[in-house]
Coordinates of C-alpha atoms and ligand atoms in Angstrom, one line a residue:
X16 CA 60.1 12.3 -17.9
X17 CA 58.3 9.4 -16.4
X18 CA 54.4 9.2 -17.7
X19 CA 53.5 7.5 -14.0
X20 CA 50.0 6.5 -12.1
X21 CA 48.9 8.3 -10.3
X22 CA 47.0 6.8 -7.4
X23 CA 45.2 8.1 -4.0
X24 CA 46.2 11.9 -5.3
X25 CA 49.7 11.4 -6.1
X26 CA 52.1 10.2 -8.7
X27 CA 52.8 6.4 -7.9
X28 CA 56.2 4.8 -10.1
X29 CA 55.6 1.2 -10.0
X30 CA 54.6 -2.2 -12.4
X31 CA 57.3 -4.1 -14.1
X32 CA 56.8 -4.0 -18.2
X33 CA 58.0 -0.5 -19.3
X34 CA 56.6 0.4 -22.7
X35 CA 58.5 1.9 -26.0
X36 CA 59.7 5.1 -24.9
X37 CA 57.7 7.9 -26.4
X38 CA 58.8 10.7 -29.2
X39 CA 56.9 13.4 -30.3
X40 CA 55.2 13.1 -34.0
X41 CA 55.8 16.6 -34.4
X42 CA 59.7 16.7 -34.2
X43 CA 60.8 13.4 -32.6
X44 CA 62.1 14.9 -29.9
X45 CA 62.2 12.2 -26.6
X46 CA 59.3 13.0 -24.3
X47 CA 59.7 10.0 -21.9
X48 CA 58.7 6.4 -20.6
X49 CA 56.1 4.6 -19.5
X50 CA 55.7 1.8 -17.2
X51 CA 52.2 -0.6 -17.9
X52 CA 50.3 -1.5 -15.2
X53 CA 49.9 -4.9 -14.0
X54 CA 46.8 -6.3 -12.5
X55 CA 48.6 -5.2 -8.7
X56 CA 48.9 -1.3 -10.0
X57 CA 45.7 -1.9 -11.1
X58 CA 44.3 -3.1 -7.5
X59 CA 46.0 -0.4 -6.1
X60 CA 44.0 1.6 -8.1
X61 CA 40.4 0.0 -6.7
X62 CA 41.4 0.2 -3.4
X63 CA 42.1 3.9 -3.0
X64 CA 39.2 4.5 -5.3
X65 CA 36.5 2.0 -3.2
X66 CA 38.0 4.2 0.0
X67 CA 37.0 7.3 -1.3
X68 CA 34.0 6.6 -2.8
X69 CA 32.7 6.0 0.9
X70 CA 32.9 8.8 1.6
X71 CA 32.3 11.1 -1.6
X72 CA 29.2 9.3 -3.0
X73 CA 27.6 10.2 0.5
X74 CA 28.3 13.7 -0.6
X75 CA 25.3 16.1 -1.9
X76 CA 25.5 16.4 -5.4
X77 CA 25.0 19.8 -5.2
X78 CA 28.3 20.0 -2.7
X79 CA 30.3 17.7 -5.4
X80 CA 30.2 19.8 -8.4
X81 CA 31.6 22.7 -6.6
X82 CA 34.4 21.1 -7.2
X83 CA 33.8 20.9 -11.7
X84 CA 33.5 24.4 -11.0
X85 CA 36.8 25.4 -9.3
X86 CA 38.2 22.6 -12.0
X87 CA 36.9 24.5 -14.8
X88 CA 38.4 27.8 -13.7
X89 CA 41.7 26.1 -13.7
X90 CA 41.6 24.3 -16.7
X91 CA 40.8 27.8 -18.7
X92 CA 43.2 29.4 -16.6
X93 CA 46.1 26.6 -17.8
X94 CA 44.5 26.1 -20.9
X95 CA 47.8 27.2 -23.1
X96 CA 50.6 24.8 -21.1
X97 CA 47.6 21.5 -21.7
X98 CA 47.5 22.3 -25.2
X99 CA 51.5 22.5 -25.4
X100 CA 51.2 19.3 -24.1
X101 CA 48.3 17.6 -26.1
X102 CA 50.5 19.1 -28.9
X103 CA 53.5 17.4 -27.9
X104 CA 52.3 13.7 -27.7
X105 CA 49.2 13.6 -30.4
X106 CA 51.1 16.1 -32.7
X107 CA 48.2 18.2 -33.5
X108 CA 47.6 21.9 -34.2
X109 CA 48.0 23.7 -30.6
X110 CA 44.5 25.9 -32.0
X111 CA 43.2 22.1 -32.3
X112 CA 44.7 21.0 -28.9
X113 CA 43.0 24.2 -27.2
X114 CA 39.8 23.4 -29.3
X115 CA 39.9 20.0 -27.8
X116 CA 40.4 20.9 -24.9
X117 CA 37.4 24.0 -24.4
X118 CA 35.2 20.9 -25.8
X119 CA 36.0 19.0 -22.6
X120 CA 35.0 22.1 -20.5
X121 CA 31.7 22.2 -22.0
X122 CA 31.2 18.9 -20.6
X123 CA 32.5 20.1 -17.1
X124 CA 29.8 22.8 -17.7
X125 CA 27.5 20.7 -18.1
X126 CA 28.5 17.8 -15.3
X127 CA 28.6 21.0 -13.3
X128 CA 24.9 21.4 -14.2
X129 CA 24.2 18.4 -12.4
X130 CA 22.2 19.7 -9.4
X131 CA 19.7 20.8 -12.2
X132 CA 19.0 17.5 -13.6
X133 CA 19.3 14.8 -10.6
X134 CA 16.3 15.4 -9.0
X135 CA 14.2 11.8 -9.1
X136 CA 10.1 11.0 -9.9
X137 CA 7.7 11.2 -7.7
X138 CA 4.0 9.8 -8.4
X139 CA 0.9 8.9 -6.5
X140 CA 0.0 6.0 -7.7
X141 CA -3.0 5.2 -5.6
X142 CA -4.4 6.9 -2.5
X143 CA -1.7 7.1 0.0
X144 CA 0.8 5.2 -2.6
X145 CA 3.4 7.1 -3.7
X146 CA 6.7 5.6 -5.8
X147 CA 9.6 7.6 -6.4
X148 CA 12.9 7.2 -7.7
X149 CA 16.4 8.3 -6.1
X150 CA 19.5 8.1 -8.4
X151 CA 22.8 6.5 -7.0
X152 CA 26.2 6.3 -7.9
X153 CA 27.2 3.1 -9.3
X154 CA 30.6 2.8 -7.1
X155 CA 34.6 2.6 -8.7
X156 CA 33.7 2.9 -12.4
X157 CA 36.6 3.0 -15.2
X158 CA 37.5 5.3 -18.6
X159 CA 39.6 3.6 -21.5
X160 CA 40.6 6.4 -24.0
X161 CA 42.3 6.5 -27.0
X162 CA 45.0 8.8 -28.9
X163 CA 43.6 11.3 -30.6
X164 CA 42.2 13.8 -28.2
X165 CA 43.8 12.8 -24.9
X166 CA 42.2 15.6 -23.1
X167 CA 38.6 16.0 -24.1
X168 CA 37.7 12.2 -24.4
X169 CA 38.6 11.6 -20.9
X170 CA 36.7 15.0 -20.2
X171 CA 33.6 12.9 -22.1
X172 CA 33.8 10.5 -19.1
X173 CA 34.9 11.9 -15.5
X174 CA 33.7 15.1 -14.9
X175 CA 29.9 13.3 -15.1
X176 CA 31.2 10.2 -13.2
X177 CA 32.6 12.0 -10.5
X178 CA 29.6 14.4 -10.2
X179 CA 27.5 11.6 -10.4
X180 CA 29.2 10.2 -7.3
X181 CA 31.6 7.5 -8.7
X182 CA 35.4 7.0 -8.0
X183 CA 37.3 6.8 -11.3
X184 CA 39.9 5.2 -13.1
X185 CA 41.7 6.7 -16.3
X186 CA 43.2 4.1 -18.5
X187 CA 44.8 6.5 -21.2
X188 CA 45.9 5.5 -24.4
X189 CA 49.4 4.8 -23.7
X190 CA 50.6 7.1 -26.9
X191 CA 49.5 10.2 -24.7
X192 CA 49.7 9.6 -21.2
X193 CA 50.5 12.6 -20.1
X194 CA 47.8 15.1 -20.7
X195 CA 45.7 13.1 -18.0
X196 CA 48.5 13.5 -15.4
X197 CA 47.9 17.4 -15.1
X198 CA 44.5 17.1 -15.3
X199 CA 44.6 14.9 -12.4
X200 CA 46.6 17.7 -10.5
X201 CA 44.2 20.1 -11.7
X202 CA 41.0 18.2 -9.9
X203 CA 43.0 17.9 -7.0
X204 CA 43.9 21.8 -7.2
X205 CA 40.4 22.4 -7.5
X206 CA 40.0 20.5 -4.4
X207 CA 38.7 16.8 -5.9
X208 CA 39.1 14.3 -2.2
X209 CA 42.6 11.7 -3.5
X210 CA 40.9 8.1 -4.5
X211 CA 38.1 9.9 -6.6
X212 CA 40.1 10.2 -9.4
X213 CA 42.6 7.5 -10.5
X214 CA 45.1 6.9 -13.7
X215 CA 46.8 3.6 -14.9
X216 CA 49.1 3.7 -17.5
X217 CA 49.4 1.0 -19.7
X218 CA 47.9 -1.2 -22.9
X219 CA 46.0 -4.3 -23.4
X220 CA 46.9 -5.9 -20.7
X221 CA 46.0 -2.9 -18.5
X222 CA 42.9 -2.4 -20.3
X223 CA 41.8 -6.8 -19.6
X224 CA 43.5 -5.9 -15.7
X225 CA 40.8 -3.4 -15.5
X226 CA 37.9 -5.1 -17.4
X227 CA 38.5 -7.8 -15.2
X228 CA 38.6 -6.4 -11.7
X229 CA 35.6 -7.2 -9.6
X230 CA 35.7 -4.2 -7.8
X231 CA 35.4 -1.9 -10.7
X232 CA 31.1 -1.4 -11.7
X233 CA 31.0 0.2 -15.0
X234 CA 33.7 1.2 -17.9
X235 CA 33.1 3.4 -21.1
X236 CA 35.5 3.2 -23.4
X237 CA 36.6 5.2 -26.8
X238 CA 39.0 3.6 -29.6
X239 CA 38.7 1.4 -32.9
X240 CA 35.6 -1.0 -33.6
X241 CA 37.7 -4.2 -33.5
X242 CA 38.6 -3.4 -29.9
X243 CA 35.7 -1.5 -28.8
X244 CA 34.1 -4.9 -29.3
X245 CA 36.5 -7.2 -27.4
X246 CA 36.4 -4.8 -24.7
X247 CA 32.4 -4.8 -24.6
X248 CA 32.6 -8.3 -24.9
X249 CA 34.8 -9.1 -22.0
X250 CA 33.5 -6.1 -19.8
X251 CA 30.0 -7.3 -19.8
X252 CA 30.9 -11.3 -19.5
X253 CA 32.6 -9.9 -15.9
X254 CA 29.6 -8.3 -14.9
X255 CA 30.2 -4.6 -15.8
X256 CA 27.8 -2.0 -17.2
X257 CA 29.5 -1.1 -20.5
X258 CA 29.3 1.4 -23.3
X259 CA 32.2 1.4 -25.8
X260 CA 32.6 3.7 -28.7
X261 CA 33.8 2.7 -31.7
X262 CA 35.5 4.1 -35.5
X263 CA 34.3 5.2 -38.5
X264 CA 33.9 5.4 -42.2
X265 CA 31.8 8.9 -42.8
X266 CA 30.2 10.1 -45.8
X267 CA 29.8 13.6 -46.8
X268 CA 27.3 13.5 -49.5
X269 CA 27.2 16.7 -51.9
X270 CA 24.8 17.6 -54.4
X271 CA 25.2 20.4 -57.3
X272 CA 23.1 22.9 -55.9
X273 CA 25.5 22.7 -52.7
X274 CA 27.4 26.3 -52.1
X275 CA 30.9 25.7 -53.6
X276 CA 32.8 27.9 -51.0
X277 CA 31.2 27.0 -47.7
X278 CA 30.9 23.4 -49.1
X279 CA 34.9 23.4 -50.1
X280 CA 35.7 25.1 -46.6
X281 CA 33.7 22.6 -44.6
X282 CA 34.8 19.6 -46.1
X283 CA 38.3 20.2 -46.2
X284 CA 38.3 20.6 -42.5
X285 CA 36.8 18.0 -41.6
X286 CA 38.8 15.6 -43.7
X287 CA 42.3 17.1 -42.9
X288 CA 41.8 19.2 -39.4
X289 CA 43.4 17.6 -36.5
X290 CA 45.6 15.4 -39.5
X291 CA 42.1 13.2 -40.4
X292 CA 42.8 11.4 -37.1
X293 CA 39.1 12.0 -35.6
X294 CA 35.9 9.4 -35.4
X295 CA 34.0 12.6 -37.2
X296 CA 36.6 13.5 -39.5
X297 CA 35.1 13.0 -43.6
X298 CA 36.4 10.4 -45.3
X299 CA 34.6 9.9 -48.7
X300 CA 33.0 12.5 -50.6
X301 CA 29.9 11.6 -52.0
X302 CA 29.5 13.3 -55.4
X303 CA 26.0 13.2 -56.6
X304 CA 25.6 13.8 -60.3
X305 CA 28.1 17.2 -61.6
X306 CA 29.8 18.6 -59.0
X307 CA 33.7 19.2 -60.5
X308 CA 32.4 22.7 -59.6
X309 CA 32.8 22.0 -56.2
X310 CA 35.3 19.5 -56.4
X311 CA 37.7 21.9 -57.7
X312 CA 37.2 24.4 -54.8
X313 CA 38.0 21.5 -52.7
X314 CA 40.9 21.1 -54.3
X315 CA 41.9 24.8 -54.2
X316 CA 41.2 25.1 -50.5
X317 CA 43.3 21.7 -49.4
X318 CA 46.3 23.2 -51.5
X319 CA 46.2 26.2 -49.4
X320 CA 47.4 24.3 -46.0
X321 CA 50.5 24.0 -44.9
X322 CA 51.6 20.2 -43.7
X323 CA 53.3 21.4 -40.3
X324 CA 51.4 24.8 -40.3
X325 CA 47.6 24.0 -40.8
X326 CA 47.9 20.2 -40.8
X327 CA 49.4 18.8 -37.8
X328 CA 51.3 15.3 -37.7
X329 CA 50.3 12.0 -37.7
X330 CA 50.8 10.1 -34.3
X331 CA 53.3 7.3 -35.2
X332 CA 55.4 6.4 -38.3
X333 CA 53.8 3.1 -38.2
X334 CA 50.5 5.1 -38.8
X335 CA 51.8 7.0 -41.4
X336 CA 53.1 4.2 -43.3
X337 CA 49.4 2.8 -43.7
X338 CA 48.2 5.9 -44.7
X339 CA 50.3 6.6 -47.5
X340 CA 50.0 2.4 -48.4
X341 CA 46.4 3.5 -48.8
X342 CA 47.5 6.1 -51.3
X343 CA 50.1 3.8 -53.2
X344 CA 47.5 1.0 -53.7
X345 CA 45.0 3.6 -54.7
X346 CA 47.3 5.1 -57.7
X347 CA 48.3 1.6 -58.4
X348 CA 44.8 0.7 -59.1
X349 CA 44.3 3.4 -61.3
X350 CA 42.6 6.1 -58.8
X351 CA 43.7 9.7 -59.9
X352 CA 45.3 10.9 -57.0
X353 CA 45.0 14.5 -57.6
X354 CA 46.6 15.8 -54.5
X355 CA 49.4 12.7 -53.0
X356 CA 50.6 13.9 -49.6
X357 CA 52.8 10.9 -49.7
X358 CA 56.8 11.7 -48.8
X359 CA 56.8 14.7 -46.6
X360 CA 60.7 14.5 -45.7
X361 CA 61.0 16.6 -42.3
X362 CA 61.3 15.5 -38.5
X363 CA 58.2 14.0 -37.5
X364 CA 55.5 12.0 -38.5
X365 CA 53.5 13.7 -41.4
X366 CA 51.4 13.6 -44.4
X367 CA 50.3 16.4 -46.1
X368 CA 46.5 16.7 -47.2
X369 CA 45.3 13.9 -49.9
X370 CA 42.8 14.1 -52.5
X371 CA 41.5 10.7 -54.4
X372 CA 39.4 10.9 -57.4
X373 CA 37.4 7.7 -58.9
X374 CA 37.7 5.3 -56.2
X375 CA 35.0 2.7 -56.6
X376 CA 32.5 1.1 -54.2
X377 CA 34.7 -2.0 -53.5
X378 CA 38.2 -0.2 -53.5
X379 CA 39.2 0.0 -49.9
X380 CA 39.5 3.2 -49.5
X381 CA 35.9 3.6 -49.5
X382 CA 35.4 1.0 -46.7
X383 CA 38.5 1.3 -44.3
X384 CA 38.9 3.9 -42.1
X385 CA 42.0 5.6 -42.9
X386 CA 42.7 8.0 -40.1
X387 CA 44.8 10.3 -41.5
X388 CA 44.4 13.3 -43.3
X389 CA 43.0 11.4 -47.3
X390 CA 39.7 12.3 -49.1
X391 CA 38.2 9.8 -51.7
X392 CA 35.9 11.3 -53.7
X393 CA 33.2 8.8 -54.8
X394 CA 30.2 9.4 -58.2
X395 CA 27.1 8.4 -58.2
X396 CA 23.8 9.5 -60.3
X397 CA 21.3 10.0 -57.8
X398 CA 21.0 10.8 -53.8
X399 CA 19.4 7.9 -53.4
X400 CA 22.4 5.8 -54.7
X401 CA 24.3 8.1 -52.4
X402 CA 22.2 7.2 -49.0
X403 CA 22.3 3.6 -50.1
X404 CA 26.2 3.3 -50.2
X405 CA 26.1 5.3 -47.1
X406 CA 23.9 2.6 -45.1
X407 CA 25.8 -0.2 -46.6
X408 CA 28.6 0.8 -44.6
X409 CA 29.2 -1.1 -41.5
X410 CA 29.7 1.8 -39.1
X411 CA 27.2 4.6 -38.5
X412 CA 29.1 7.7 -36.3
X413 CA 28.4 10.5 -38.4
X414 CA 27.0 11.0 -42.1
X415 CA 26.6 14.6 -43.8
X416 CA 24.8 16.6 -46.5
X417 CA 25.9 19.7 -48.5
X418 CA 23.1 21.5 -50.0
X419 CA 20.9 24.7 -50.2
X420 CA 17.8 22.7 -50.5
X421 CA 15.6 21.8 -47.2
X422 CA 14.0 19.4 -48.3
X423 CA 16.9 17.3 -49.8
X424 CA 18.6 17.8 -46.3
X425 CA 15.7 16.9 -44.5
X426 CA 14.9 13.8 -46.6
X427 CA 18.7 12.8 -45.6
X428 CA 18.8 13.3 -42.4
X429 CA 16.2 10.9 -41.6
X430 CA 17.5 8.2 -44.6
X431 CA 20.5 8.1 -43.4
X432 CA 21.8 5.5 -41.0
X433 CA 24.2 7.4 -38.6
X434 CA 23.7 8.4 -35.1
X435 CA 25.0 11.8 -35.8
X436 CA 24.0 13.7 -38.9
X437 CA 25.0 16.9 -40.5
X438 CA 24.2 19.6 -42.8
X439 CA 26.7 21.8 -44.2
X440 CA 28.8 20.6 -41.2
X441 CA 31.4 17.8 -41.9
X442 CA 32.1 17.6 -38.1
X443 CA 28.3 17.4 -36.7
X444 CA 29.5 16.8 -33.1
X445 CA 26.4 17.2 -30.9
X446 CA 26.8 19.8 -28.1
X447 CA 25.1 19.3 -24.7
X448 CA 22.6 18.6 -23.9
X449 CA 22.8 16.4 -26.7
X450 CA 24.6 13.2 -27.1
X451 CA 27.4 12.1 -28.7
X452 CA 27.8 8.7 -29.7
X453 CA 26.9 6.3 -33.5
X454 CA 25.2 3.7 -34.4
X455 CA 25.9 0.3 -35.9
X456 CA 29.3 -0.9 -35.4
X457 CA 30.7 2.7 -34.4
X458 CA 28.8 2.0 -30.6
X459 CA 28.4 -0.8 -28.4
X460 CA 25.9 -0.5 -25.8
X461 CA 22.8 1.7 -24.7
X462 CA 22.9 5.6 -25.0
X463 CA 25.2 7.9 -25.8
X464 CA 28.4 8.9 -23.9
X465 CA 27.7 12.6 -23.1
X466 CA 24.3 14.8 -22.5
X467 CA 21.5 13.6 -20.7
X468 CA 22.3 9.6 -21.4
X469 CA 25.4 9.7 -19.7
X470 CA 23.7 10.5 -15.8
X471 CA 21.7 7.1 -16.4
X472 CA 25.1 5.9 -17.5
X473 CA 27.0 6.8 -14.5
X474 CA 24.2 5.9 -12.0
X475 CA 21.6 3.2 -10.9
X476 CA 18.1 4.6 -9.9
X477 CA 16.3 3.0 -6.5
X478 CA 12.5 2.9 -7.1
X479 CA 10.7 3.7 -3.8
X480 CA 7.2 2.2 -3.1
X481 CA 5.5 4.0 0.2
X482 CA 1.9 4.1 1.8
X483 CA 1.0 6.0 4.6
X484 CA -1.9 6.1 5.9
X485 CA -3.7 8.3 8.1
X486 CA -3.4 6.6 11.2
X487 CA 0.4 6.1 10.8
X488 CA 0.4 10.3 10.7
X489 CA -1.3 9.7 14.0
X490 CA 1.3 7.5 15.1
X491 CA 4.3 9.6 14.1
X492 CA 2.7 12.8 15.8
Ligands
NAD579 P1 42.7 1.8 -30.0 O1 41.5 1.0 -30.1 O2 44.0 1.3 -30.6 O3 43.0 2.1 -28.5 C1 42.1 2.6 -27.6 C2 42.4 2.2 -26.2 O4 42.3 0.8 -26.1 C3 43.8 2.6 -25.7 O5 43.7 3.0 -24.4 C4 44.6 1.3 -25.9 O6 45.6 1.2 -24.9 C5 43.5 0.2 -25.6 N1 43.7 -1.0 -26.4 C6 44.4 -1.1 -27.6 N2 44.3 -2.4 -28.1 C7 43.6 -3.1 -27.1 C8 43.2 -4.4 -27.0 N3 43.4 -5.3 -28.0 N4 42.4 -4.8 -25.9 C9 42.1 -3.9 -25.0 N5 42.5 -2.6 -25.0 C10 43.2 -2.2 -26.1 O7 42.4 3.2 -30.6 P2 43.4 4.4 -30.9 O8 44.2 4.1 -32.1 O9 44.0 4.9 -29.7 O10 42.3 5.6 -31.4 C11 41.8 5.7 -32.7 C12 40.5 5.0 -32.9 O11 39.6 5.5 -31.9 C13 39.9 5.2 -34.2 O12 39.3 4.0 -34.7 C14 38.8 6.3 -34.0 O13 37.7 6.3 -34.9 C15 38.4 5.8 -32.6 N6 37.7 6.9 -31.9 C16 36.3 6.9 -31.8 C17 35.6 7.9 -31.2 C18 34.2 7.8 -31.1 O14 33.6 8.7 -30.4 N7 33.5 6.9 -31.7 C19 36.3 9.0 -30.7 C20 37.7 9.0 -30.8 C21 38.4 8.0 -31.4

């Protein structure tokens, strides 16, 4: 199978540098090719888009996201054959594909609540002065996404671009680049006008095509820090509004007092669900003062899932082999590895859930971020030590707390430097109306990339200044 554009509502073949063909992680079975697209594909891609943007940014907003809704309806309705798919290329759980996936139509929800929150200002602001504010799309704006959920990231973006009034493009990570493509049919099921919503395949040079292209307004993009950065960089030096997301190294702190058996269940989900390969998944337990307690239900509870069952696979070999170099170097420098998922001989890319005792504050395994399914547990003394290691850490996505006491919660949620903080949760993903999106080097830009941020995101406002005066009522009468 050919992972193809697809421009101006249809599937488009063309560009000249096919990719490595692409295996599944779950079984290496052959799922099929891809061809990148050049800076020509990607010109295609403005053209249709700028043509239908005439026409659909005209459009009432309340007429536009008639459309989300129809799309919702079918993406619930197809809901199993997407997560087959998502399964397929990013190797994860199908339960976690669908997860992803109903994640993404919360956001649809929400876009879909647009009509609710557009409405501008209006304010006298001196007799017979009134200034008022109209919201506008920005024009053909652009999504770059990454691997690891290749339905709901791009769900972060479109559905409030398009209901905003934008054209879009869809660069998608060009490990799973065909999720999008049925998406793409589903909008145009649901009735979407061909143009409004666009896909190039492709990598880098794709990506710099894109950032590059006059015609293209705004981009938002998801992936590591190292290229959220570049792409930041390069987006805003060609004139484009840009907010790129970033990785991260998060800290679930736990205290003694925490429960052991919601604490165990939490955190082992969040370091091993969806293989460890999330921005929000926990990478380094925090132990403040005695905690073996809870340490050993952790233990217990990441023993009891399955590596192929529970735990899905990892999306590459290449990425696998870092991972498990992360565990080598770890036992090799004297770490207790008390749980190696190292060597997992089957079809596939997997590892099976890690636990690392004793790391210190300079070992690398408390500073990288892993992405894969490894836990490093880290001692300290006090919670203050705990917050201070926490904020010394260059990123700033997410940060949690296990405990039963308020006030120790409360004191770290507004310590700790992370744009999204939780308690008892190791995955504190904010719903909307709230935002997701870090701080620090896990974010680039103003604002967060969904809730109420991402309509300023997606739009320009026009500030209106008007007098009229009684005698130009006379006149008009
Ligand atoms: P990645 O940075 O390798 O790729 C992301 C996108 O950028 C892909 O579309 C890819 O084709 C493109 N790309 C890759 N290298 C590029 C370059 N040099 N120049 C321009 N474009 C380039 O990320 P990934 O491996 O696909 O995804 C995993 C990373 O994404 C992790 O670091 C994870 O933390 C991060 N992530 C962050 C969030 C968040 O909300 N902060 C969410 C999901 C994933």
């Amino acid at each position: 199978m050919k992972a193809t554009h697809y421009i101006h509502g249809a599937r488009v073949e063309a560009g000249s540098r096919p990719l490595s063909p692409l295996t599944s992680p779950v079984d290496g079975t052959a799922l099929g090719t891809v061809t990148a697209a050049d800076s020509a594909v990607v010109d295609q891609a403005v053209q249709s888009a700028r043509k239908a943007f005439q026409s659909w940014g005209a459009v009432p907003v309340k007429e536009r996201v008639q459309v989300l809704y129809k799309f919702k309806t079918l993406v619930e309705k197809n809901i199993g054959e997407l997560a087959k798919q998502v399964t397929a290329e990013n190797g994860k759980t199908t339960a976690e594909s669908a997860a992803g996936i109903a994640r993404g139509i919360e956001i649809v929800e929400y876009a879909a609540s647009l009509p609710q929150l557009f409405a501008g200002e209006i304010l006298e602001v001196s007799t017979g002065v009134d200034c008022y504010t109209r919201r506008f799309p920005l024009g053909v704006v652009a999504g770059i996404t990454p691997f690891n959920f290749p339905a709901m990231v791009p769900m972060w973006m479109f559905p409030m671009a398009i209901a905003c009034g934008n054209s879009f493009i869809l660069k998608p990570s060009e490990q799973v680049p065909f999720t999008p493509l049925m998406l793409a049919e589903l909008l145009k099921e649901a009735g979407l006008p061909d143009g409004v919503f666009n896909i190039v395949q492709g990598d880098r040079e794709t990506v710099e095509a894109v950032l590059d292209h006059p015609g293209i307004t705004a981009a938002a993009f998801v992936g590591s820090t190292a290229v959220a950065k570049a792409v930041y960089d390069r987006g805003v030096a060609a004139n484009k509004r840009m907010l790129t997301l970033g990785g991260a190294k998060n800290h679930l702190v736990v205290v003694p007092d925490a429960d052991p058996v919601i604490t165990a269940k939490n955190v082992v989900s969040s370091a091993v669900g969806c293989a460890g390969q999330r921005c929000m998944a926990a990478s380094v337990l925090i132990a403040v003062g005695d905690c073996d307690h809870i340490i050993d239900a952790i233990e217990q509870e990441m023993r009891s899932l399955a590596c192929g069952k529970e735990v899905g696979a990892i999306i590459s070999a290449k990425a696998k082999e870092r991972i498990e170099g992360y565990i080598t170097r770890a036992a090799e420098r004297g770490a207790k590895v008390i749980l190696d998922g190292r060597g997992q001989q089957r079809a596939g890319h997997y590892v099976a859930p890690t636990l690392i005792d004793g790391i210190t504050r300079e070992d690398e395994c408390a500073n990288d971020e892993i992405f894969g399914p490894v836990l490093s547990i880290l001692r300290v003394k006090t919670l203050e030590e705990a917050i201070a290691i926490e904020n010394a850490n260059p990123y700033g996505n997410a940060a949690c707390i296990y405990t039963t006491s308020g006030a120790t919660a409360r004191y770290f949620e507004m310590k700790a430097e992370a744009g999204m903080i939780g308690v008892n949760i190791g995955v504190p993903v904010p719903r909307d109306p709230f935002g997701f999106g870090g701080w620090n080097a896990s974010k680039f830009g103003p604002g967060d990339i969904t809730g109420k941020d991402a309509i300023g995101f997606w739009t320009k406002t026009k500030k209106v200044t008007a007098k009229w005066t009684a005698k130009s009522a006379n006149w008009m009468s």
